[in-house]
Amino acid sequence: MPAISIEQYVLVYNAFSFTFAIMAAATLFLWLSRSQVAPAYRTALVISGLVTAIAAYHYLRIFDSWGQAYEVRDGVIQVTGLAFNKAYRYVDWLLTVPLLLIELILVMRLSQSETISKATKLGIAAALMIILGYPGEIADDNTTRAIWGTLSTIPFLYIVWELFKGLGAAIERQPESVRGLIKSARLLTFASWGFYPIVYMIPYTNMGGGTVETAVEIGYTIADIIAKVGLGILIFIIAVRKTQIEYGDATTKDAVTH
Amino acid sequence: MPAISIEQYVLVYNAFSFTFAIMAAATLFLWLSRSQVAPAYRTALVISGLVTAIAAYHYLRIFDSWGQAYEVRDGVIQVTGLAFNKAYRYVDWLLTVPLLLIELILVMRLSQSETISKATKLGIAAALMIILGYPGEIADDNTTRAIWGTLSTIPFLYIVWELFKGLGAAIERQPESVRGLIKSARLLTFASWGFYPIVYMIPYTNMGGGTVETAVEIGYTIADIIAKVGLGILIFIIAVRKTQIEYGDATTKDAVTH
């Protein structure tokens, strides 16, 4: 681990704790809100909550690992020699990134066959994107990082193409009052995912080791909150609005009494 | 514990953490989805979630035990002298393997007497298969391993026979649109269970101690994910589809409000 200042250490430490709290809170919100939407949209909320639950678990682990890598005593910070496990993020993304795309597809309520085909294609591309990024993340030299980063961009571009081209027609078939929201969810996915490669490239700058470490961890953390909690809340709003359109307020009232 | 490389240690470490996360996520998904299927299929989802919940617990223990068996400091790995507890897997299987067969029987919704008789026979055979395999797993010499491994194969063959011969007629009575899915679930059970003996035989190869240890742990982990999470998701899809067939979409709406 690179030497870092106490301020940097504490900033990252608290960011991890904050992120655990927000992920766990989002999970509970999404699951407790299931009964407020029509049955057809409940799986979307279950999956949105799963994403934040999986992230909450990994932030707990990341928090512990970070705490073990450094020791602050009497105002002095020291590297303990224990490694900070960078793999937790990738293990998390391997599970959550395909699920994030599935959330988006589920809330659109396409036909069964279209749902399965889109979810499979996008899920595989997402997993591939994560797997190809990892060897670069743990590489010590920036050339290896660049090679794997570039390879990882290929499935990412395919996902972007699918989101904007492949899902475009399906979005036009959505009720008018949610079309804008679904486009926002798509844009949020695209923008937050586009932020990860920027963080990935931080080590190319000529900042010092401790600053790079801090900037990467804070950057990924912000991206995770937007991509997971932000999308989850949007999915909830879309599901509530579609429930009102499809079942009317009366049926909604019925659905929520249980 | 054999000496292993840091890369092997970290791979197994992260695989255990990943597996805990996926098992816990599957559990929550299966339990939260109960309300989406007809009451007759809810027990199948409860049991499927129990299997992954029990596995999540054991992977947490396995993860801790693995973390205690080695120590990585300043980029050097050392054996601590504490034993890695191989029994957790067998204790897990003793509980989960009979339950996996019961999941499959429950989602078929046979007559009450047939359900009890098949579940009892298959459950006992599954428990026997695990109990006979264990003395071989902890044996130091490959001859003892081979003897117990062979004994364990006898109940396994009986289970295969029951799945393909005994349940064959019952599967033909299933609604046409789920017959293929139930056959897939049976095939997944057979194929993933057939993978365990292959992993069991890894110590017979002439790979080094650390590589054997790593390959066995990763192999069992992959088999567990497919056998438990993979089957659980298939059971969920079968239950949803059978609910739609038997109750129609209207009743589904009703059934899911609870």
Coordinates of C-alpha atoms in Angstrom, one line a residue:
Chain A
M1 CA 0.0 0.0 0.0
P2 CA 1.3 3.5 -0.8
A3 CA 1.9 5.9 2.1
I4 CA -1.0 8.3 2.5
S5 CA -1.8 11.2 4.7
I6 CA -4.1 10.9 7.7
E7 CA -6.6 13.2 6.0
Q8 CA -6.7 11.0 3.0
Y9 CA -7.0 7.8 5.1
V10 CA -9.9 9.2 7.1
L11 CA -11.7 10.6 4.1
V12 CA -11.7 7.2 2.4
Y13 CA -12.5 5.4 5.7
N14 CA -15.6 7.6 6.2
A15 CA -16.6 7.4 2.6
F16 CA -16.7 3.6 2.8
S17 CA -18.8 3.7 6.0
F18 CA -21.2 6.2 4.4
T19 CA -21.6 4.1 1.4
F20 CA -22.4 1.0 3.4
A21 CA -25.1 3.0 5.2
I22 CA -26.6 4.4 2.0
M23 CA -26.6 1.0 0.2
A24 CA -28.2 -0.7 3.2
A25 CA -30.8 2.1 3.5
A26 CA -31.6 1.9 -0.2
T27 CA -32.1 -1.9 0.1
L28 CA -34.6 -1.5 2.9
F29 CA -36.4 1.2 1.0
L30 CA -36.7 -0.7 -2.2
W31 CA -37.9 -3.9 -0.5
L32 CA -40.3 -2.3 1.8
S33 CA -41.8 -0.4 -1.1
R34 CA -42.6 -3.6 -3.1
S35 CA -46.2 -3.6 -2.0
Q36 CA -46.7 -0.1 -3.4
V37 CA -46.3 -1.3 -7.0
A38 CA -48.2 -3.7 -9.2
P39 CA -47.1 -7.3 -9.1
A40 CA -45.5 -7.0 -12.5
Y41 CA -43.0 -4.5 -11.2
R42 CA -42.1 -6.2 -8.0
T43 CA -39.3 -8.2 -9.4
A44 CA -37.7 -5.0 -10.6
L45 CA -37.7 -3.7 -7.1
V46 CA -36.5 -7.0 -5.6
I47 CA -33.5 -6.9 -8.0
S48 CA -32.8 -3.2 -7.4
G49 CA -32.7 -4.0 -3.7
L50 CA -30.5 -7.0 -4.3
V51 CA -28.0 -4.8 -6.1
T52 CA -27.7 -2.4 -3.2
A53 CA -27.7 -5.3 -0.7
I54 CA -24.7 -6.9 -2.5
A55 CA -23.0 -3.6 -2.6
A56 CA -23.6 -3.0 1.1
Y57 CA -22.0 -6.3 1.9
H58 CA -18.9 -5.5 -0.2
Y59 CA -18.6 -2.0 1.2
L60 CA -18.5 -3.6 4.7
R61 CA -15.7 -5.8 3.5
I62 CA -13.9 -3.0 1.7
F63 CA -14.2 -0.8 4.9
D64 CA -12.6 -3.6 7.0
S65 CA -9.9 -4.2 4.5
W66 CA -9.0 -0.5 4.3
G67 CA -9.0 -0.3 8.1
Q68 CA -6.5 -3.2 8.3
A69 CA -4.2 -1.8 5.7
Y70 CA -3.3 1.3 7.8
E71 CA -3.0 2.0 11.4
V72 CA -3.4 5.5 13.0
R73 CA -2.0 5.9 16.5
D74 CA -1.1 9.0 18.3
G75 CA -1.8 11.1 15.2
V76 CA 0.7 9.1 13.1
I77 CA -0.4 6.9 10.2
Q78 CA 1.5 3.7 9.3
V79 CA 1.2 1.1 6.6
T80 CA 0.5 -2.3 8.4
G81 CA 1.7 -4.5 5.6
L82 CA -1.7 -6.1 5.1
A83 CA -3.0 -5.8 1.6
F84 CA -6.1 -3.7 0.7
N85 CA -8.2 -6.1 -1.3
K86 CA -9.0 -4.4 -4.6
A87 CA -10.9 -7.5 -5.8
Y88 CA -14.0 -6.8 -3.7
R89 CA -15.1 -4.1 -6.1
Y90 CA -14.7 -6.4 -9.1
V91 CA -16.5 -9.3 -7.4
D92 CA -19.3 -6.8 -6.5
W93 CA -19.5 -5.5 -10.1
L94 CA -19.5 -9.0 -11.6
L95 CA -22.8 -9.6 -9.7
T96 CA -24.4 -6.2 -9.6
V97 CA -23.6 -4.7 -13.1
P98 CA -25.6 -7.4 -15.0
L99 CA -28.4 -7.0 -12.4
L100 CA -28.5 -3.2 -13.0
L101 CA -29.2 -3.8 -16.6
I102 CA -31.8 -6.4 -15.7
E103 CA -33.6 -3.9 -13.4
L104 CA -33.9 -1.5 -16.3
I105 CA -35.3 -4.2 -18.6
L106 CA -37.7 -5.5 -16.0
V107 CA -39.3 -2.1 -15.3
M108 CA -40.0 -1.8 -19.0
R109 CA -42.2 -4.9 -18.9
L110 CA -41.3 -6.2 -22.4
S111 CA -42.6 -9.5 -23.6
Q112 CA -41.3 -12.6 -21.9
S113 CA -39.1 -13.6 -24.8
E114 CA -37.7 -10.1 -25.3
T115 CA -37.0 -9.8 -21.6
I116 CA -35.0 -13.0 -21.6
S117 CA -33.1 -12.3 -24.8
K118 CA -32.2 -8.7 -23.8
A119 CA -31.3 -9.7 -20.2
T120 CA -29.1 -12.5 -21.4
K121 CA -27.2 -10.4 -24.0
L122 CA -26.7 -7.4 -21.8
G123 CA -25.9 -9.5 -18.7
I124 CA -23.1 -11.4 -20.5
A125 CA -21.7 -8.2 -22.0
A126 CA -21.7 -6.6 -18.6
A127 CA -19.9 -9.6 -17.0
L128 CA -17.3 -9.6 -19.8
M129 CA -16.7 -5.9 -19.3
I130 CA -15.9 -6.4 -15.6
I131 CA -13.7 -9.5 -16.1
L132 CA -11.6 -7.8 -18.8
G133 CA -11.1 -4.7 -16.6
Y134 CA -9.7 -6.6 -13.5
P135 CA -6.3 -7.7 -14.8
G136 CA -5.6 -4.0 -15.6
E137 CA -6.8 -2.8 -12.2
I138 CA -4.3 -5.0 -10.3
A139 CA -1.4 -4.5 -12.8
D140 CA 1.5 -2.5 -11.5
D141 CA 2.4 -0.9 -14.9
N142 CA 0.2 1.5 -16.8
T143 CA 0.7 -0.3 -20.1
T144 CA -1.0 -3.5 -18.9
R145 CA -3.6 -1.3 -17.3
A146 CA -4.2 0.4 -20.7
I147 CA -4.5 -2.9 -22.6
W148 CA -7.1 -4.5 -20.4
G149 CA -8.9 -1.2 -20.0
T150 CA -9.2 -0.9 -23.8
L151 CA -10.4 -4.6 -24.1
S152 CA -13.0 -3.9 -21.4
T153 CA -14.3 -0.9 -23.4
I154 CA -15.5 -3.2 -26.3
P155 CA -18.4 -4.8 -24.3
F156 CA -19.1 -1.4 -22.8
L157 CA -19.6 0.1 -26.2
Y158 CA -21.8 -2.8 -27.1
I159 CA -24.0 -2.2 -24.0
V160 CA -24.2 1.5 -24.9
W161 CA -25.3 0.6 -28.4
E162 CA -27.9 -1.9 -27.1
L163 CA -29.2 0.7 -24.6
F164 CA -29.6 3.5 -27.1
K165 CA -30.3 1.5 -30.3
G166 CA -31.7 -1.9 -29.2
L167 CA -33.9 -0.6 -26.5
G168 CA -34.9 2.6 -28.4
A169 CA -37.9 1.1 -30.1
A170 CA -39.1 -0.5 -26.9
I171 CA -38.9 2.8 -25.0
E172 CA -41.0 4.5 -27.6
R173 CA -43.8 1.9 -26.9
Q174 CA -43.8 2.9 -23.2
P175 CA -46.6 5.1 -21.8
E176 CA -45.8 8.7 -22.6
S177 CA -45.7 9.9 -19.0
V178 CA -42.9 7.4 -18.1
R179 CA -40.9 7.6 -21.4
G180 CA -38.9 10.6 -20.1
L181 CA -38.2 8.8 -16.8
I182 CA -37.0 5.6 -18.6
K183 CA -34.8 7.7 -20.8
S184 CA -33.4 9.4 -17.7
A185 CA -32.7 5.9 -16.2
R186 CA -30.9 4.9 -19.4
L187 CA -28.9 8.2 -19.3
L188 CA -28.0 7.8 -15.7
T189 CA -26.7 4.2 -16.4
F190 CA -24.7 5.5 -19.3
A191 CA -23.3 8.6 -17.5
S192 CA -22.4 6.8 -14.3
W193 CA -20.8 3.8 -16.1
G194 CA -18.9 6.3 -18.2
F195 CA -17.5 7.7 -15.0
Y196 CA -15.8 4.4 -14.1
P197 CA -13.3 4.4 -17.0
I198 CA -12.3 8.0 -15.9
V199 CA -11.5 6.8 -12.4
Y200 CA -9.7 3.8 -13.9
M201 CA -7.4 6.2 -15.7
I202 CA -6.5 8.2 -12.6
P203 CA -3.2 6.3 -12.2
Y204 CA -2.0 7.8 -15.6
T205 CA -1.9 11.2 -14.0
N206 CA 1.3 12.3 -12.3
M207 CA -0.3 12.6 -8.9
G208 CA 1.5 10.9 -6.0
G209 CA 0.7 7.3 -4.9
G210 CA -1.4 8.3 -1.9
T211 CA -3.4 10.8 -3.9
V212 CA -4.0 8.4 -6.7
E213 CA -5.2 5.7 -4.2
T214 CA -7.5 8.2 -2.5
A215 CA -8.9 9.6 -5.8
V216 CA -9.6 6.1 -7.2
E217 CA -11.4 4.9 -4.1
I218 CA -13.5 8.1 -3.7
G219 CA -14.2 8.1 -7.5
Y220 CA -15.4 4.5 -7.6
T221 CA -17.5 5.1 -4.5
I222 CA -19.3 8.1 -6.0
A223 CA -19.9 6.2 -9.2
D224 CA -21.3 3.2 -7.2
I225 CA -23.7 5.4 -5.3
I226 CA -25.1 7.1 -8.4
A227 CA -25.2 3.9 -10.5
K228 CA -26.9 1.8 -7.8
V229 CA -28.9 4.0 -5.4
G230 CA -29.7 6.6 -8.0
L231 CA -30.9 4.0 -10.5
G232 CA -32.8 2.2 -7.8
I233 CA -34.8 5.3 -6.9
L234 CA -35.6 6.0 -10.5
I235 CA -36.8 2.4 -11.0
F236 CA -39.0 2.8 -8.0
I237 CA -40.6 6.1 -9.3
I238 CA -41.1 4.5 -12.8
A239 CA -42.7 1.4 -11.2
V240 CA -45.1 3.5 -9.1
R241 CA -46.1 5.7 -12.1
K242 CA -46.7 2.6 -14.4
T243 CA -48.8 1.0 -11.6
Q244 CA -51.0 4.1 -11.5
I245 CA -51.3 4.2 -15.3
E246 CA -52.1 0.5 -15.7
Y247 CA -54.3 -0.2 -12.7
G248 CA -55.6 3.3 -11.8
D249 CA -55.5 4.7 -8.4
A250 CA -58.2 2.4 -7.1
T251 CA -56.4 -0.8 -7.9
T252 CA -53.2 0.6 -6.6
K253 CA -54.9 1.2 -3.3
D254 CA -56.1 -2.4 -3.4
A255 CA -52.7 -3.7 -4.2
V256 CA -51.1 -1.9 -1.3
T257 CA -53.4 -3.0 1.5
H258 CA -51.5 -6.3 1.7
Chain B
M1 CA -1.9 -26.7 4.9
P2 CA 0.3 -26.9 1.8
A3 CA 2.3 -23.8 0.8
I4 CA 0.5 -21.8 -1.9
S5 CA 1.3 -18.7 -3.9
I6 CA -0.3 -15.4 -3.0
E7 CA -2.2 -15.4 -6.3
Q8 CA -3.8 -18.8 -5.4
Y9 CA -4.6 -17.6 -1.9
V10 CA -6.2 -14.4 -3.1
L11 CA -8.2 -16.2 -5.8
V12 CA -9.7 -18.7 -3.4
Y13 CA -10.2 -15.9 -0.8
N14 CA -12.2 -13.8 -3.3
A15 CA -14.1 -16.8 -4.6
F16 CA -15.3 -17.6 -1.1
S17 CA -16.4 -14.0 -0.5
F18 CA -18.1 -13.9 -3.9
T19 CA -19.9 -17.2 -3.2
F20 CA -21.2 -15.9 0.1
A21 CA -22.6 -12.8 -1.6
I22 CA -24.2 -14.8 -4.4
M23 CA -25.7 -17.3 -2.0
A24 CA -27.1 -14.6 0.2
A25 CA -28.5 -12.7 -2.8
A26 CA -30.1 -15.8 -4.2
T27 CA -31.7 -16.5 -0.8
L28 CA -33.3 -13.0 -0.6
F29 CA -34.4 -13.2 -4.2
L30 CA -36.1 -16.6 -3.7
W31 CA -37.8 -15.6 -0.5
L32 CA -38.9 -12.2 -1.7
S33 CA -40.3 -13.8 -4.8
R34 CA -42.6 -16.2 -2.9
S35 CA -45.5 -13.9 -3.3
Q36 CA -45.2 -14.1 -7.1
V37 CA -46.2 -17.8 -7.3
A38 CA -49.3 -19.7 -6.3
P39 CA -49.4 -21.0 -2.7
A40 CA -48.7 -24.6 -3.9
Y41 CA -45.3 -23.5 -5.1
R42 CA -44.2 -21.4 -2.2
T43 CA -42.7 -24.2 -0.2
A44 CA -40.4 -25.0 -3.2
L45 CA -39.2 -21.4 -3.1
V46 CA -38.8 -21.4 0.7
I47 CA -36.7 -24.6 0.4
S48 CA -34.7 -23.3 -2.5
G49 CA -33.9 -20.2 -0.4
L50 CA -33.0 -22.4 2.6
V51 CA -30.5 -24.2 0.6
T52 CA -28.7 -21.0 -0.5
A53 CA -29.1 -19.6 3.0
I54 CA -27.4 -22.6 4.6
A55 CA -24.7 -22.4 1.9
A56 CA -24.2 -18.6 2.6
Y57 CA -23.6 -19.4 6.3
H58 CA -21.1 -22.1 5.5
Y59 CA -19.2 -20.0 2.9
L60 CA -18.9 -17.3 5.6
R61 CA -17.3 -19.9 7.9
I62 CA -15.1 -21.3 5.1
F63 CA -14.0 -17.8 4.2
D64 CA -12.9 -17.1 7.8
S65 CA -11.2 -20.5 8.1
W66 CA -9.3 -19.9 4.9
G67 CA -8.3 -16.4 6.1
Q68 CA -6.9 -17.9 9.3
A69 CA -4.9 -20.7 7.6
Y70 CA -2.6 -18.2 5.8
E71 CA -1.3 -14.8 6.5
V72 CA -0.2 -12.3 3.8
R73 CA 2.1 -9.5 5.1
D74 CA 4.3 -7.2 3.0
G75 CA 3.5 -9.3 -0.1
V76 CA 4.7 -12.5 1.5
I77 CA 2.4 -15.4 2.2
Q78 CA 2.9 -17.8 5.2
V79 CA 1.1 -20.8 6.6
T80 CA -0.1 -19.9 10.1
G81 CA -0.4 -23.5 11.3
L82 CA -4.1 -23.2 11.9
A83 CA -6.1 -25.9 10.0
F84 CA -8.5 -25.1 7.2
N85 CA -11.7 -26.8 8.2
K86 CA -12.7 -29.0 5.3
A87 CA -15.7 -30.4 7.2
Y88 CA -17.8 -27.2 6.6
R89 CA -18.5 -28.3 3.0
Y90 CA -19.7 -31.8 4.1
V91 CA -21.9 -30.4 6.9
D92 CA -23.4 -28.0 4.3
W93 CA -24.0 -30.8 1.8
L94 CA -25.5 -33.1 4.4
L95 CA -28.2 -30.5 4.9
T96 CA -28.5 -29.0 1.4
V97 CA -28.2 -31.9 -1.0
P98 CA -31.3 -33.7 0.3
L99 CA -33.1 -30.3 0.2
L100 CA -32.1 -29.8 -3.4
L101 CA -33.8 -33.0 -4.4
I102 CA -36.8 -32.0 -2.4
E103 CA -37.0 -28.6 -4.2
L104 CA -37.2 -30.5 -7.5
I105 CA -39.9 -32.8 -6.3
L106 CA -42.0 -30.0 -4.7
V107 CA -42.0 -27.9 -7.9
M108 CA -43.5 -30.9 -9.8
R109 CA -46.5 -30.9 -7.4
L110 CA -47.0 -34.7 -7.4
S111 CA -49.6 -36.3 -5.2
Q112 CA -49.0 -36.0 -1.5
S113 CA -48.0 -39.7 -1.0
E114 CA -45.7 -39.7 -4.0
T115 CA -44.1 -36.5 -2.8
I116 CA -43.3 -38.0 0.6
S117 CA -42.1 -41.3 -0.8
K118 CA -39.8 -39.8 -3.4
A119 CA -38.5 -37.1 -1.0
T120 CA -37.7 -39.7 1.7
K121 CA -35.9 -42.1 -0.7
L122 CA -33.9 -39.5 -2.5
G123 CA -33.2 -37.6 0.7
I124 CA -31.8 -40.6 2.5
A125 CA -29.7 -41.6 -0.6
A126 CA -28.3 -38.1 -0.8
A127 CA -27.3 -38.0 2.9
L128 CA -25.7 -41.4 2.5
M129 CA -23.7 -40.2 -0.5
I130 CA -22.3 -37.3 1.5
I131 CA -21.5 -39.3 4.6
L132 CA -19.6 -41.9 2.6
G133 CA -17.6 -39.3 0.7
Y134 CA -16.3 -37.5 3.8
P135 CA -13.7 -40.1 5.2
G136 CA -12.1 -40.1 1.8
E137 CA -11.9 -36.3 1.6
I138 CA -10.0 -36.0 4.9
A139 CA -7.8 -39.1 4.2
D140 CA -4.1 -38.4 3.5
D141 CA -3.6 -41.3 1.1
N142 CA -5.3 -41.7 -2.2
T143 CA -6.2 -45.3 -1.7
T144 CA -8.5 -44.5 1.2
R145 CA -9.9 -41.6 -0.8
A146 CA -10.6 -44.0 -3.7
I147 CA -12.4 -46.5 -1.5
W148 CA -14.8 -44.1 0.2
G149 CA -15.2 -42.2 -3.1
T150 CA -16.4 -45.4 -4.8
L151 CA -18.7 -46.3 -1.9
S152 CA -20.2 -42.8 -2.2
T153 CA -20.9 -43.4 -5.9
I154 CA -23.4 -46.2 -5.1
P155 CA -26.1 -43.9 -3.6
F156 CA -25.2 -41.3 -6.4
L157 CA -26.0 -43.8 -9.1
Y158 CA -29.3 -44.7 -7.3
I159 CA -30.2 -41.0 -7.3
V160 CA -29.4 -40.7 -11.0
W161 CA -31.6 -43.7 -11.7
E162 CA -34.5 -42.3 -9.6
L163 CA -34.2 -38.9 -11.4
F164 CA -34.2 -40.3 -14.9
K165 CA -36.3 -43.5 -14.5
G166 CA -38.4 -43.0 -11.3
L167 CA -39.3 -39.3 -12.0
G168 CA -39.5 -39.8 -15.8
A169 CA -43.2 -40.7 -15.9
A170 CA -44.1 -37.9 -13.5
I171 CA -42.3 -35.4 -15.7
E172 CA -44.3 -36.6 -18.7
R173 CA -47.5 -35.7 -16.8
Q174 CA -46.3 -32.0 -16.3
P175 CA -47.8 -29.3 -18.4
E176 CA -46.1 -29.2 -21.8
S177 CA -44.7 -25.7 -21.5
V178 CA -42.7 -26.5 -18.3
R179 CA -41.7 -30.1 -19.2
G180 CA -38.5 -28.8 -20.9
L181 CA -37.7 -26.6 -18.0
I182 CA -38.1 -29.4 -15.5
K183 CA -35.9 -31.7 -17.6
S184 CA -33.3 -28.8 -17.6
A185 CA -33.5 -28.7 -13.8
R186 CA -33.0 -32.5 -13.7
L187 CA -30.1 -32.2 -16.1
L188 CA -28.5 -29.3 -14.2
T189 CA -28.7 -31.4 -11.0
F190 CA -27.2 -34.4 -12.7
A191 CA -24.4 -32.4 -14.4
S192 CA -23.5 -30.3 -11.5
W193 CA -23.5 -33.3 -9.1
G194 CA -21.4 -35.2 -11.6
F195 CA -18.8 -32.4 -11.4
Y196 CA -18.2 -33.0 -7.6
P197 CA -16.6 -36.5 -8.1
I198 CA -14.3 -34.9 -10.8
V199 CA -13.1 -32.3 -8.2
Y200 CA -12.8 -35.1 -5.6
M201 CA -10.4 -36.8 -7.9
I202 CA -8.1 -33.8 -8.4
P203 CA -5.6 -35.0 -5.7
Y204 CA -4.9 -38.1 -8.0
T205 CA -3.3 -35.8 -10.5
N206 CA 0.4 -35.0 -10.1
M207 CA -0.1 -31.2 -9.6
G208 CA 1.7 -29.6 -6.6
G209 CA 0.0 -29.4 -3.2
G210 CA -0.9 -25.7 -3.5
T211 CA -2.4 -26.1 -7.0
V212 CA -4.4 -29.2 -5.9
E213 CA -5.7 -27.2 -2.9
T214 CA -6.7 -24.3 -5.1
A215 CA -8.2 -26.4 -7.8
V216 CA -10.3 -28.4 -5.3
E217 CA -11.7 -25.3 -3.6
I218 CA -12.4 -23.4 -6.8
G219 CA -14.0 -26.5 -8.3
Y220 CA -16.3 -27.2 -5.4
T221 CA -17.2 -23.5 -5.3
I222 CA -18.3 -23.4 -9.0
A223 CA -20.2 -26.7 -8.5
D224 CA -22.0 -25.3 -5.5
I225 CA -23.0 -22.1 -7.3
I226 CA -24.4 -24.0 -10.3
A227 CA -26.1 -26.7 -8.2
K228 CA -27.7 -24.3 -5.7
V229 CA -28.2 -20.8 -7.3
G230 CA -28.6 -22.2 -10.8
L231 CA -31.2 -24.7 -9.7
G232 CA -32.9 -22.1 -7.5
I233 CA -33.5 -19.7 -10.4
L234 CA -34.8 -22.6 -12.6
I235 CA -37.2 -23.6 -9.8
F236 CA -38.4 -20.0 -9.6
I237 CA -39.0 -19.8 -13.3
I238 CA -40.9 -23.1 -13.3
A239 CA -43.0 -22.0 -10.4
V240 CA -43.9 -18.7 -12.0
R241 CA -44.8 -20.4 -15.3
K242 CA -46.9 -23.1 -13.6
T243 CA -48.7 -20.5 -11.6
Q244 CA -49.6 -18.7 -14.8
I245 CA -50.8 -22.0 -16.4
E246 CA -52.9 -23.1 -13.5
Y247 CA -54.3 -19.8 -12.3
G248 CA -54.1 -17.6 -15.3
D249 CA -52.9 -14.1 -15.2
A250 CA -55.9 -12.8 -13.3
T251 CA -55.5 -15.1 -10.4
T252 CA -51.8 -14.5 -10.4
K253 CA -52.5 -10.9 -9.8
D254 CA -54.7 -12.0 -6.9
A255 CA -52.3 -14.5 -5.6
V256 CA -49.4 -12.1 -5.5
T257 CA -51.1 -9.4 -3.5
H258 CA -50.4 -11.5 -0.4

